[in-house]
XYZ file of C-alpha atoms in Angstrom:
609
model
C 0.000 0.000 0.000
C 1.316 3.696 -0.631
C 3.002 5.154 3.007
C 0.082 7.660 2.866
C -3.005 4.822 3.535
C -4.283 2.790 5.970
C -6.925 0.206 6.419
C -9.666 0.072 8.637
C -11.356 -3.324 9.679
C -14.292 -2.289 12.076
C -13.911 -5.230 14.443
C -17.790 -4.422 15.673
C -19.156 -5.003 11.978
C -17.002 -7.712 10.718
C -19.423 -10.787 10.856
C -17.260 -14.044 9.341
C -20.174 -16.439 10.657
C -22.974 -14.322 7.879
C -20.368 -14.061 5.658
C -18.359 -16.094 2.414
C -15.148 -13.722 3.296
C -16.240 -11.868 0.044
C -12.982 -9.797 0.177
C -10.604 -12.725 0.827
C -11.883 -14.333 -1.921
C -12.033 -11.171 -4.427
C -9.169 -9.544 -2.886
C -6.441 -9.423 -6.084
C -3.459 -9.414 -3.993
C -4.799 -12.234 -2.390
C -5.989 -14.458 -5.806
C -1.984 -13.767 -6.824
C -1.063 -15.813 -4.221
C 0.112 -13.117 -1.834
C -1.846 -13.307 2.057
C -3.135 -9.559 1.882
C -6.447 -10.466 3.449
C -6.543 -12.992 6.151
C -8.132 -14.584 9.195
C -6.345 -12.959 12.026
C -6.062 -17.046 13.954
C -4.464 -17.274 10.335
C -1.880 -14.074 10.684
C -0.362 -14.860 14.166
C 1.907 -17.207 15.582
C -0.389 -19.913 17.931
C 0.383 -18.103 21.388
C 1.008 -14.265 19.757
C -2.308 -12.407 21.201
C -4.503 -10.528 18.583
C -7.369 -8.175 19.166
C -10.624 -9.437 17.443
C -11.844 -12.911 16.868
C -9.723 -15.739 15.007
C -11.967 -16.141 12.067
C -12.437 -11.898 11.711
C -10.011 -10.690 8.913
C -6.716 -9.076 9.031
C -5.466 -6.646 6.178
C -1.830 -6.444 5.451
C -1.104 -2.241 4.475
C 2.385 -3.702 3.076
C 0.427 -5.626 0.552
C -2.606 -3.578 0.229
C -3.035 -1.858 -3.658
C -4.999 0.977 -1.497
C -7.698 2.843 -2.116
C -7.640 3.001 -5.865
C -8.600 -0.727 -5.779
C -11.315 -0.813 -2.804
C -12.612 -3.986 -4.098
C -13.195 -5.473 -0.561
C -14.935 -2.671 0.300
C -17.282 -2.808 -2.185
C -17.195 -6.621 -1.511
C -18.103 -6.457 2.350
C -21.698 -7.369 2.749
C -21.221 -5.477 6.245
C -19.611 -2.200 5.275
C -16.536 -3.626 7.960
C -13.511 -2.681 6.089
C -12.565 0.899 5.010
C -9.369 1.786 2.638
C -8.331 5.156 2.950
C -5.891 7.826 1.051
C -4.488 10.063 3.922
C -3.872 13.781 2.551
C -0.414 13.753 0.647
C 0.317 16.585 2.874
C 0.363 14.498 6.419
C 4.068 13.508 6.482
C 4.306 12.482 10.159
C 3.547 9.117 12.313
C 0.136 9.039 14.067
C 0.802 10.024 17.801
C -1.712 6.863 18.515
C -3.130 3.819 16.924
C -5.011 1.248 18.688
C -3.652 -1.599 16.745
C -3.496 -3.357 13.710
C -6.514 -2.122 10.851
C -7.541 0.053 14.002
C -8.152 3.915 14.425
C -5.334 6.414 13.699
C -4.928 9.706 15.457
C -2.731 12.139 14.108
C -1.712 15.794 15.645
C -2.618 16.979 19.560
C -4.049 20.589 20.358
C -1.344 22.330 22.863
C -2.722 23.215 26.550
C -1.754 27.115 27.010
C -1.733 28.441 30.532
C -4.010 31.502 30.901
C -6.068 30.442 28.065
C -9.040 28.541 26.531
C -8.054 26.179 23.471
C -10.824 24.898 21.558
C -11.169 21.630 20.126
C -13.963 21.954 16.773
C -14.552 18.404 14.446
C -16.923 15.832 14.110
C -17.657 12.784 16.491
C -15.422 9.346 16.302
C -12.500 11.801 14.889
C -10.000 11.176 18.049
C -11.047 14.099 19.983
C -10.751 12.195 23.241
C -8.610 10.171 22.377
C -6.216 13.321 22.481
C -7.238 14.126 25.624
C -6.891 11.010 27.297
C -3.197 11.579 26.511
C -2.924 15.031 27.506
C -4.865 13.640 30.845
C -2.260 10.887 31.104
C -4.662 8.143 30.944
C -3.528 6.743 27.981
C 0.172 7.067 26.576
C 0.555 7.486 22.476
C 2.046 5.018 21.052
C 3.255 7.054 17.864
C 1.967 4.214 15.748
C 3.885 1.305 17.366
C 1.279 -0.681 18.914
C 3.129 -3.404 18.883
C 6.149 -2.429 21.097
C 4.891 0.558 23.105
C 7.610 3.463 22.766
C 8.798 4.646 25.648
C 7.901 8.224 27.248
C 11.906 9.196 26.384
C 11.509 7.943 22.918
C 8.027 9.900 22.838
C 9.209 12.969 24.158
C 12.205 12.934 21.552
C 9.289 12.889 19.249
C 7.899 15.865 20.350
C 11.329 18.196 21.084
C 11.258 21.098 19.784
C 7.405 21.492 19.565
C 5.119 23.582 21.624
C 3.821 20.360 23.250
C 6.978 19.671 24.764
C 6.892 20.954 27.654
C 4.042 19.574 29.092
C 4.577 16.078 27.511
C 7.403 16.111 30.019
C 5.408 17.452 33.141
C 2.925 14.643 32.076
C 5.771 11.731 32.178
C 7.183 13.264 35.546
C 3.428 13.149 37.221
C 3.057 17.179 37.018
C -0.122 17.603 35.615
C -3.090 17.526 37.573
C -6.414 17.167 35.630
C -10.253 17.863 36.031
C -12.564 16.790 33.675
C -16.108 17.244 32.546
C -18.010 14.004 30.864
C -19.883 14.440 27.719
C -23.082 12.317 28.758
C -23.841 14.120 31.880
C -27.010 12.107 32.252
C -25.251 8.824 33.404
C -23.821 10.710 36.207
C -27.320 9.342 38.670
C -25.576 5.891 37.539
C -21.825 6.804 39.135
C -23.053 8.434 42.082
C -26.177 7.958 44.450
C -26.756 10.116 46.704
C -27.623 14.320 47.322
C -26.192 16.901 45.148
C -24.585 18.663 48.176
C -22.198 15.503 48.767
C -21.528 15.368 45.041
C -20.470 18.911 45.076
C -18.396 19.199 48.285
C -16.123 16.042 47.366
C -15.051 18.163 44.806
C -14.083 22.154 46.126
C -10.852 21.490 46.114
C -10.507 25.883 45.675
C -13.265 26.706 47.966
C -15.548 28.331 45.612
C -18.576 26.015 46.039
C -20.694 28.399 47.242
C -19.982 31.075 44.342
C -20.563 28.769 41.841
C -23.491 26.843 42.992
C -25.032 30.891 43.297
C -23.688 31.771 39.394
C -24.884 29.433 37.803
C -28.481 28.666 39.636
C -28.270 25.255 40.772
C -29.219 26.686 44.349
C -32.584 25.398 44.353
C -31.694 21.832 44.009
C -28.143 21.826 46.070
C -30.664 19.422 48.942
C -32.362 17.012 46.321
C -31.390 13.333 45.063
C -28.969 13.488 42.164
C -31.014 11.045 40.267
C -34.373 13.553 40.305
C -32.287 16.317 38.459
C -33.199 17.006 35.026
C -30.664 17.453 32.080
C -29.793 21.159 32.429
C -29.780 20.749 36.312
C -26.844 17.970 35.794
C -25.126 19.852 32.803
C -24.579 22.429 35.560
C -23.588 19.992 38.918
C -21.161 18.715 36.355
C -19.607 21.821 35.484
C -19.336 23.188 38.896
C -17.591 20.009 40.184
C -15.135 20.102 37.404
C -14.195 24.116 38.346
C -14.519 23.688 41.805
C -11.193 21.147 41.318
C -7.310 22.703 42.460
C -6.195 21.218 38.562
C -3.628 22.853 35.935
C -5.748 21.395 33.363
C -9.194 21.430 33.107
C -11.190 19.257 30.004
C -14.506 20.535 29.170
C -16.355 18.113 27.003
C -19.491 19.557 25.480
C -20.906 22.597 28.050
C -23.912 23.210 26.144
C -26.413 20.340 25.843
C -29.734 21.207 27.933
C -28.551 25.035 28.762
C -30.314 27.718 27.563
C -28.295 30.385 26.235
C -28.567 32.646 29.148
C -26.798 29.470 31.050
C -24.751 29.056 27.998
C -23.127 32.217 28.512
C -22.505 31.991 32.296
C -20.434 28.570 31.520
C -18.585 30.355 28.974
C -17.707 33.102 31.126
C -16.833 30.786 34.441
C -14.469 29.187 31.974
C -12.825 32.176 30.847
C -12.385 33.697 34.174
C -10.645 30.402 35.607
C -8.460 30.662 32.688
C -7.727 34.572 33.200
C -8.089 35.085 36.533
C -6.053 31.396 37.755
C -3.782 31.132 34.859
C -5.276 27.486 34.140
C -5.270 25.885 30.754
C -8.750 25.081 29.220
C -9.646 22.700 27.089
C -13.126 22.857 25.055
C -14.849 20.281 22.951
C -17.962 22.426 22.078
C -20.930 22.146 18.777
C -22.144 25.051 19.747
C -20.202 28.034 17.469
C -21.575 30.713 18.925
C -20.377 29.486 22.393
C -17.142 28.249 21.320
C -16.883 31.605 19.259
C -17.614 33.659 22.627
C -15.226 31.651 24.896
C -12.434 30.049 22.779
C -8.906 32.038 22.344
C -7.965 29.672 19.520
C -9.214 26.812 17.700
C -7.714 23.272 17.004
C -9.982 21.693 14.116
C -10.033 18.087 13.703
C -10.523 16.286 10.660
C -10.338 13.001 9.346
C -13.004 9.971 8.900
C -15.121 9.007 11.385
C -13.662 5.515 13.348
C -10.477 5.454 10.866
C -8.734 8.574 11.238
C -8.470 11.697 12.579
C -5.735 14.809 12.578
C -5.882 17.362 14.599
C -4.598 20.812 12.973
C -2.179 23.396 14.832
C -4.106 26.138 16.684
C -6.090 28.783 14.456
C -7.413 31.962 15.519
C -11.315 31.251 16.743
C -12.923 33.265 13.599
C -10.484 31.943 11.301
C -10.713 28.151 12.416
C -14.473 28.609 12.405
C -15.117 29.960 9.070
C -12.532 27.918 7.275
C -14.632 24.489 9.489
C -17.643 26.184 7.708
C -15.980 27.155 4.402
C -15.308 23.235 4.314
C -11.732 24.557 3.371
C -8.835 24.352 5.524
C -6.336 27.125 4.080
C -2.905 25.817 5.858
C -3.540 22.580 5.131
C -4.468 23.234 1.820
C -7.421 20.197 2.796
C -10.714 20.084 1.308
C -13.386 19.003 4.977
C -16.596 19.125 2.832
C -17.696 19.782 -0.296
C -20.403 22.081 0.536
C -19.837 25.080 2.712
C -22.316 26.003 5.373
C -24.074 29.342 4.274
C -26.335 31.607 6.841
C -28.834 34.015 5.050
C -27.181 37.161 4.702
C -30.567 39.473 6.488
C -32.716 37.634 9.161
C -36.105 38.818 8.209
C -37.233 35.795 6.122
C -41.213 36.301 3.813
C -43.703 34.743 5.754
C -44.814 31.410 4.907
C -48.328 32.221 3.077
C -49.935 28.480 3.152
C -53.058 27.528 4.313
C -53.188 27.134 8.473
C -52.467 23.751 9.606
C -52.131 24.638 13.354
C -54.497 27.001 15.318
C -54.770 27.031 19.050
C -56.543 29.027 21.220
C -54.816 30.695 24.587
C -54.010 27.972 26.662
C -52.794 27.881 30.669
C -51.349 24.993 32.296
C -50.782 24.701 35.808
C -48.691 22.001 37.729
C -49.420 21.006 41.545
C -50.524 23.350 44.105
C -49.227 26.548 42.070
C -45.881 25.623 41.672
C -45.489 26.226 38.028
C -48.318 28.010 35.438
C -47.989 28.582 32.108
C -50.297 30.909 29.982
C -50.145 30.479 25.679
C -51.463 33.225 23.257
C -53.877 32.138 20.907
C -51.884 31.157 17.131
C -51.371 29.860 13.715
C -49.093 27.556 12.423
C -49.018 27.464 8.521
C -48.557 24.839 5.790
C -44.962 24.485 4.966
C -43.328 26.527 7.506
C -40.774 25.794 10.310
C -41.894 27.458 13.379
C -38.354 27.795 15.846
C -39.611 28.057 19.631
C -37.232 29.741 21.653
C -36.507 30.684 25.428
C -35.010 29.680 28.921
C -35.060 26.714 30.450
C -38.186 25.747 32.615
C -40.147 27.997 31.169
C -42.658 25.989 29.238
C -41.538 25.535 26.223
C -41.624 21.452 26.732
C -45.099 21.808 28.064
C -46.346 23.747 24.773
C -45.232 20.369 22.952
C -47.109 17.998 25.372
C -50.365 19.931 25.021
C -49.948 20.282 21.273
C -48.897 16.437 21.062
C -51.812 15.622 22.916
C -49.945 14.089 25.817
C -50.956 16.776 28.188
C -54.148 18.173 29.070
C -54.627 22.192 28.936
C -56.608 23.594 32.332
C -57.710 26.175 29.950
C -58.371 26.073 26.057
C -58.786 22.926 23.977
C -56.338 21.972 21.422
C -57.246 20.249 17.661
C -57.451 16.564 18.782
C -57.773 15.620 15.266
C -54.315 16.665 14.249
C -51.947 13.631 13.464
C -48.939 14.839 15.537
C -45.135 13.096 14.848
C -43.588 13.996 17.735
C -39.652 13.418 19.041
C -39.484 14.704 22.977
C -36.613 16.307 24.328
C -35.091 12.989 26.349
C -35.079 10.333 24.245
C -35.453 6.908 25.512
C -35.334 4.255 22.942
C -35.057 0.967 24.544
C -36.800 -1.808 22.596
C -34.411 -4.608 22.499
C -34.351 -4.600 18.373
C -32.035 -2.822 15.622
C -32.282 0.317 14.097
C -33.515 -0.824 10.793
C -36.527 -2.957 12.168
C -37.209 -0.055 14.348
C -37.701 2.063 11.519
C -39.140 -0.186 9.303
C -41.664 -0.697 11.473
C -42.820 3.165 12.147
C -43.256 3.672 8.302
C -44.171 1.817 4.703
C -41.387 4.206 2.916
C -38.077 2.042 5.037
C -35.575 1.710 2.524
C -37.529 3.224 -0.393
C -34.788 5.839 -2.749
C -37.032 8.712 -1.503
C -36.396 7.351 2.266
C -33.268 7.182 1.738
C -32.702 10.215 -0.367
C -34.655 12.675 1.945
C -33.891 10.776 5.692
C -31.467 8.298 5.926
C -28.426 9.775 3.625
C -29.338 13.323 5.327
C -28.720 11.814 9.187
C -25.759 9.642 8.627
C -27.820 6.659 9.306
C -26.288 3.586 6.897
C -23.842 2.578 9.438
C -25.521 1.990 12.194
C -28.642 0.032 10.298
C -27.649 -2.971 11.399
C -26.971 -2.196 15.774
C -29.102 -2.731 18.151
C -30.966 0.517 19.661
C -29.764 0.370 23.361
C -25.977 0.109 22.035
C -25.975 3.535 20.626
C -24.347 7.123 21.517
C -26.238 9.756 22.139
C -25.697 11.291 18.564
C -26.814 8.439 17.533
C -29.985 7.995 19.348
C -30.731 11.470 18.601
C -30.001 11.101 14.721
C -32.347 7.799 14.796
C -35.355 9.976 16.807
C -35.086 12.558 14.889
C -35.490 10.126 11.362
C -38.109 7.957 13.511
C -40.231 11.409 13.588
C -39.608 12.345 9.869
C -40.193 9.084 8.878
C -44.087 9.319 10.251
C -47.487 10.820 8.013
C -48.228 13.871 10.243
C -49.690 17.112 9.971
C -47.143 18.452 12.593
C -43.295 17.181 12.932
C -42.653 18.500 16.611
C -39.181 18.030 17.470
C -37.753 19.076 21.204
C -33.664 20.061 20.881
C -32.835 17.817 18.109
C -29.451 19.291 18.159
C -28.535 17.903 21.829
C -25.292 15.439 21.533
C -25.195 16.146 17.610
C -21.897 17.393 16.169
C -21.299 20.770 13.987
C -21.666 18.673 10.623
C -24.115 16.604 12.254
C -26.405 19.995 13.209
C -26.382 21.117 9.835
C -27.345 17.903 8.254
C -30.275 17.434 10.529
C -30.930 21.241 9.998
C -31.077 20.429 5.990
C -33.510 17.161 6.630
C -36.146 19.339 8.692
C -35.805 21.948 6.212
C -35.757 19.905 3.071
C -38.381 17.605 4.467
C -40.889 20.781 4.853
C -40.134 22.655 1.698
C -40.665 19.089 -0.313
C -43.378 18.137 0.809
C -45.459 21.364 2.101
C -44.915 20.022 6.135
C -45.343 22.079 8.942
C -42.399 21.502 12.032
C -42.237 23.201 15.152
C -38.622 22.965 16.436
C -37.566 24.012 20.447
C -34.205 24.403 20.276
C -30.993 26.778 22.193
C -28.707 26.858 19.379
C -28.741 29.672 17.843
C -27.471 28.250 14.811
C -29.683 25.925 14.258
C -33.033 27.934 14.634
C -31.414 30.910 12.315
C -30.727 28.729 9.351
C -34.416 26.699 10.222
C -36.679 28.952 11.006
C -39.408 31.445 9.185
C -40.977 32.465 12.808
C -40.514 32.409 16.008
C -42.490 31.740 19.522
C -41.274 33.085 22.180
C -41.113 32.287 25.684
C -40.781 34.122 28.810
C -41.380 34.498 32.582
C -39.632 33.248 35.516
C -37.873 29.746 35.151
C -39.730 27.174 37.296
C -42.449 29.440 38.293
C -44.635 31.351 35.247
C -43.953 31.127 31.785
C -45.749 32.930 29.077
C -45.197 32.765 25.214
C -46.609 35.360 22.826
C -48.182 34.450 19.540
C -46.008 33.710 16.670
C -43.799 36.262 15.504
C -41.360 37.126 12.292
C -37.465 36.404 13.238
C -36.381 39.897 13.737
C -39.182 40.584 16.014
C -39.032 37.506 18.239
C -34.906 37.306 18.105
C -34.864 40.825 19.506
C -37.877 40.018 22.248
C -35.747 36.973 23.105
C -32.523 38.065 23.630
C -33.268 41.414 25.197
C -34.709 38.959 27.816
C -31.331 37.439 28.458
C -29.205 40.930 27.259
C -27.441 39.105 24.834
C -26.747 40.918 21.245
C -25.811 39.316 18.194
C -23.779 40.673 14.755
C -23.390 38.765 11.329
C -19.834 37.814 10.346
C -18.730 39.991 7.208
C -17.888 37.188 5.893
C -19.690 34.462 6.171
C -22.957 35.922 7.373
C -22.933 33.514 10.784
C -24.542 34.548 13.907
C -21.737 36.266 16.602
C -22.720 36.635 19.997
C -20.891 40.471 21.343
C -18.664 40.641 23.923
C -20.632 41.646 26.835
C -20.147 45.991 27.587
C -18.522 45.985 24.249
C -19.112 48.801 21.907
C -21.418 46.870 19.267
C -22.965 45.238 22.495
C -23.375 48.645 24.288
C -24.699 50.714 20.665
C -27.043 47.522 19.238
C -28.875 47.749 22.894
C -29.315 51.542 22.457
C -30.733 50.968 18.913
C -33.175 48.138 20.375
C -31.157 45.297 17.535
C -30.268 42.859 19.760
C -30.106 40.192 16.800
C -28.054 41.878 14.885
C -27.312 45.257 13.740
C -28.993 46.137 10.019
């Protein structure tokens, strides 16, 4: 095989007892009499250990005609094996591999005292991988899995380089880490017990108290850890990561469940520590605007999904994000996707004119003895138009969906009962023992159909994981297979609750395109509650806005156009917003800056015309 390609056998899909080893047996190397492809019990001496089973297959790169020849990919009745062409540019050894036919990681982002690096690429591209090195969990191998390197031979790797330095306060046990999981909702399954004794294992600086106040989680300091909800553990997580004495702190995903008034109080938290303590962050974050906001630069990470990844030196925040948009990394001279990701250049989009689909009269709901009331204005929701519903956290916006859905009863008003309703809730729990494909097969007659798999599948990355079993996916994925199991359904309302929770950047904007494309096509009508900003600027045509007092009242207005109902929402949270010059995207403003302080004067607190 050429020194710039490597090949991937996915250990998880490779099925030898459904199979007729299709690409032994049409491998070319293989029908010269060469052993390219191979049953691994085949490849090893009797006692030499192997990962994998004996009868899964083993590809030899030395023999391997690469990608140009792909034939056992094609071949694979399980999509199992990938052959890849790295970019001619990437002249280095990977800094990990897990073993033979196994992921490659190439490149590490560089911890910087007194500042907040931020890590942007898709899932499965090596992003923790890298950090469980920089964490000292794992150590990189630089490619030699079988005869681990040692840390001298790794740090004579690295001399010279900016990582240097703290590769060897890593190997001398100098470091001291705190990090943040991704899926905060399996913390009730790590700990059991109150929040307080969560918390106070961990306040290490003795700052508890501060941050328990900034960031609101005051009200349920006393309760069980396993009756929070997702934006109450988002924020236990994050305060028992800061409140940790560590030089390096990893933040893995901040935004999932937080509106962006909580959004914005994680991103400043961060920077302060960094500032203020002289600590070295570490960000994994989907959310541009946030990452925009609070990184000081950018590491983007490329690659392919469960092969490879490479992770590029650090690039100013605007410039990294707008080239990750572009599709086009300039240094690199790579090519990321084919596509770039355009915003509309003004907000103000025509009103859908189609006939009303949706019309409600004002609603209230109230739960228990007063403890939380919300009151709806009367609305429409038209034919063909995606209606983004937007405010904080606990203030109703879930609710709305139930009583639209039909899954909640109103106190006051009555709601269509006729309407067919498709509707994805904001926690997904999908645990019928059965695999994705007979789970979707079974919600609608279109499964597998070119129009199916035009307008859904291809849209949500959903061909590789067809064939695995529902309670063995991520979170992205379970999201990605909601969101199609909604799409997929013959309603007069799609009603999706944050379908961009646990999604990556490229993942966003895919599912973004399938709502969108999926309406427009076929004259649907969506409602979509979702906090990224992003997402509802390049879905929506109006907007419903919520307001009131989290937990207590909430009140939305009726249905508004997007310049109207972005400025009522975030002059709620005194947030402002500006456009990129250059690529149109949504900015949040430095708080008390001079765009901040003049777009509040001129009452355009979306962005200034």
């Amino acid at each position: 095989m050429a020194e710039d390609s490597i090949a991937v056998v996915d250990l998880e899909r490779c099925q030898p007892d459904r199979c007729n080893y299709e690409c032994i047996n049409f491998c070319p190397p293989n029908r010269t009499g060469k052993e390219c492809i191979v049953k691994r019990s085949d490849a090893y001496e009797e006692d030499e250990p192997f990962e994998g089973g004996p009868d899964q297959v083993r590809i030899s790169e030395e023999i391997c005609l690469g990608e140009s020849c792909g034939i056992c990919v094609e071949k694979c009745p399980f999509d199992a094996i990938e052959i890849i062409n790295l970019p001619q540019e990437l002249n280095e050894e990977p800094v990990h591999r897990y073993g033979e036919n196994a992921f490659a990681l190439y490149g590490l982002p560089t911890p910087q005292e007194g500042k907040v690096t931020g890590i942007l690429g898709p899932n499965g591209i090596g992003k923790t991988t890298a950090v469980h090195i920089l964490a000292d969990e794992m150590a990189p191998n630089l490619g030699r899995y079988g005869e681990e390197p040692s840390w001298d031979e790794v740090l004579e790797e690295y001399r010279g380089t900016a990582l240097q330095q703290y590769l060897e306060e890593l190997r001398d046990g100098d470091v001291t880490v705190a990090r943040k999981p991704q899926y905060v909702d399996q913390i009730p399954d790590q700990f059991d017990g109150k929040t307080r004794q969560l918390l106070e294992q961990t306040d290490e600086r003795d700052v508890l108290d501060e941050l328990v106040e900034r960031v609101g989680i005051r009200p349920v300091i006393d309760q069980d850890i396993d009756t929070l909800s997702g934006g109450e553990l988002q924020r236990v997580a994050l305060v028992a990561t800061l409140a940790r004495d560590a030089e390096f702190y990893f933040l893995d995903e901040i935004t999932p469940y937080l509106d962006i008034g909580q959004r914005m109080t994680a991103a400043k938290l961060i920077q302060e520590l960094a500032e203020e303590e002289n600590r070295s962050m570490l960000v994994v974050e989907h959310d541009l605007a946030i990452l925009d906001l609070l990184a000081d630069d950018i590491n983007v990470a490329y690659g392919q999904s469960g092969a490879f990844g490479i992770i590029t030196s650090p690039k100013s925040t605007k410039k990294g994000i707008n080239e990750y948009l572009k599709g086009y990394l300039e240094n690199e001279n790579m090519r990321v996707r084919q596509e770039a990701i355009t915003f509309e250049e003004h907000a103000p989009r025509e009103t859908a004119a189609g006939q009303v689909v949706v019309e409600y009269p004002d609603l209230a709901k109230s739960y228990g003895d007063g403890e939380f009331s919300l009151e709806v204005e009367g609305g429409q929701i038209r034919e063909g138009e995606v209606m983004g519903v937007v405010g904080p956290n606990g203030i109703g916006k879930s609710t709305f969906a139930k009583l639209l859905a039909g899954r909640l009863d109103p106190d006051e008003g009555e709601v269509d009962s006729e309407l067919d309703i498709a509707y994805k809730p904001q926690y997904i729990e999908i645990d019928q023992p059965m695999r994705v494909d007979a789970f979707l097969s079974s919600i609608t007659d279109d499964f597998g159909t070119s129009y199916w798999n035009t307008e859904i599948a291809q849209p949500l990355q959903l061909e590789r994981i067809m064939e695995q079993n529902l309670s063995d996916l991520s979170g992205g994925e379970r999201q990605r297979v909601a969101i199609a199991a909604c799409l997929s359904k013959d309603a007069d309302l799609y009603l999706l609750d944050e379908p961009s929770a646990h999604l990556d950047v490229e993942q966003r904007v895919l599912a973004t395109s399938a709502i969108r494309r999926y309406a427009e096509n076929h004259d649907a009508t969506a409602l979509v509650i979702d906090h990224d900003i992003y997402m509802i600027d390049l879905l929506s045509d109006r907007l419903l806005v919520f307001d009131g007092e989290p937990a207590r009242h909430g009140h939305a207005s009726t249905p508004t156009g997007m310049r109207d109902g972005m400025n009522e929402f975030l002059g709620n949270l005194d947030v402002t917003f500006r456009r990129d010059e250059r690529t149109s995207r949504p900015r949040i403003n430095k708080p008390g800056s001079q765009l901040d302080r003049k777009q509040k004067k001129d009452g355009e607190y979306y962005y200034a015309p």
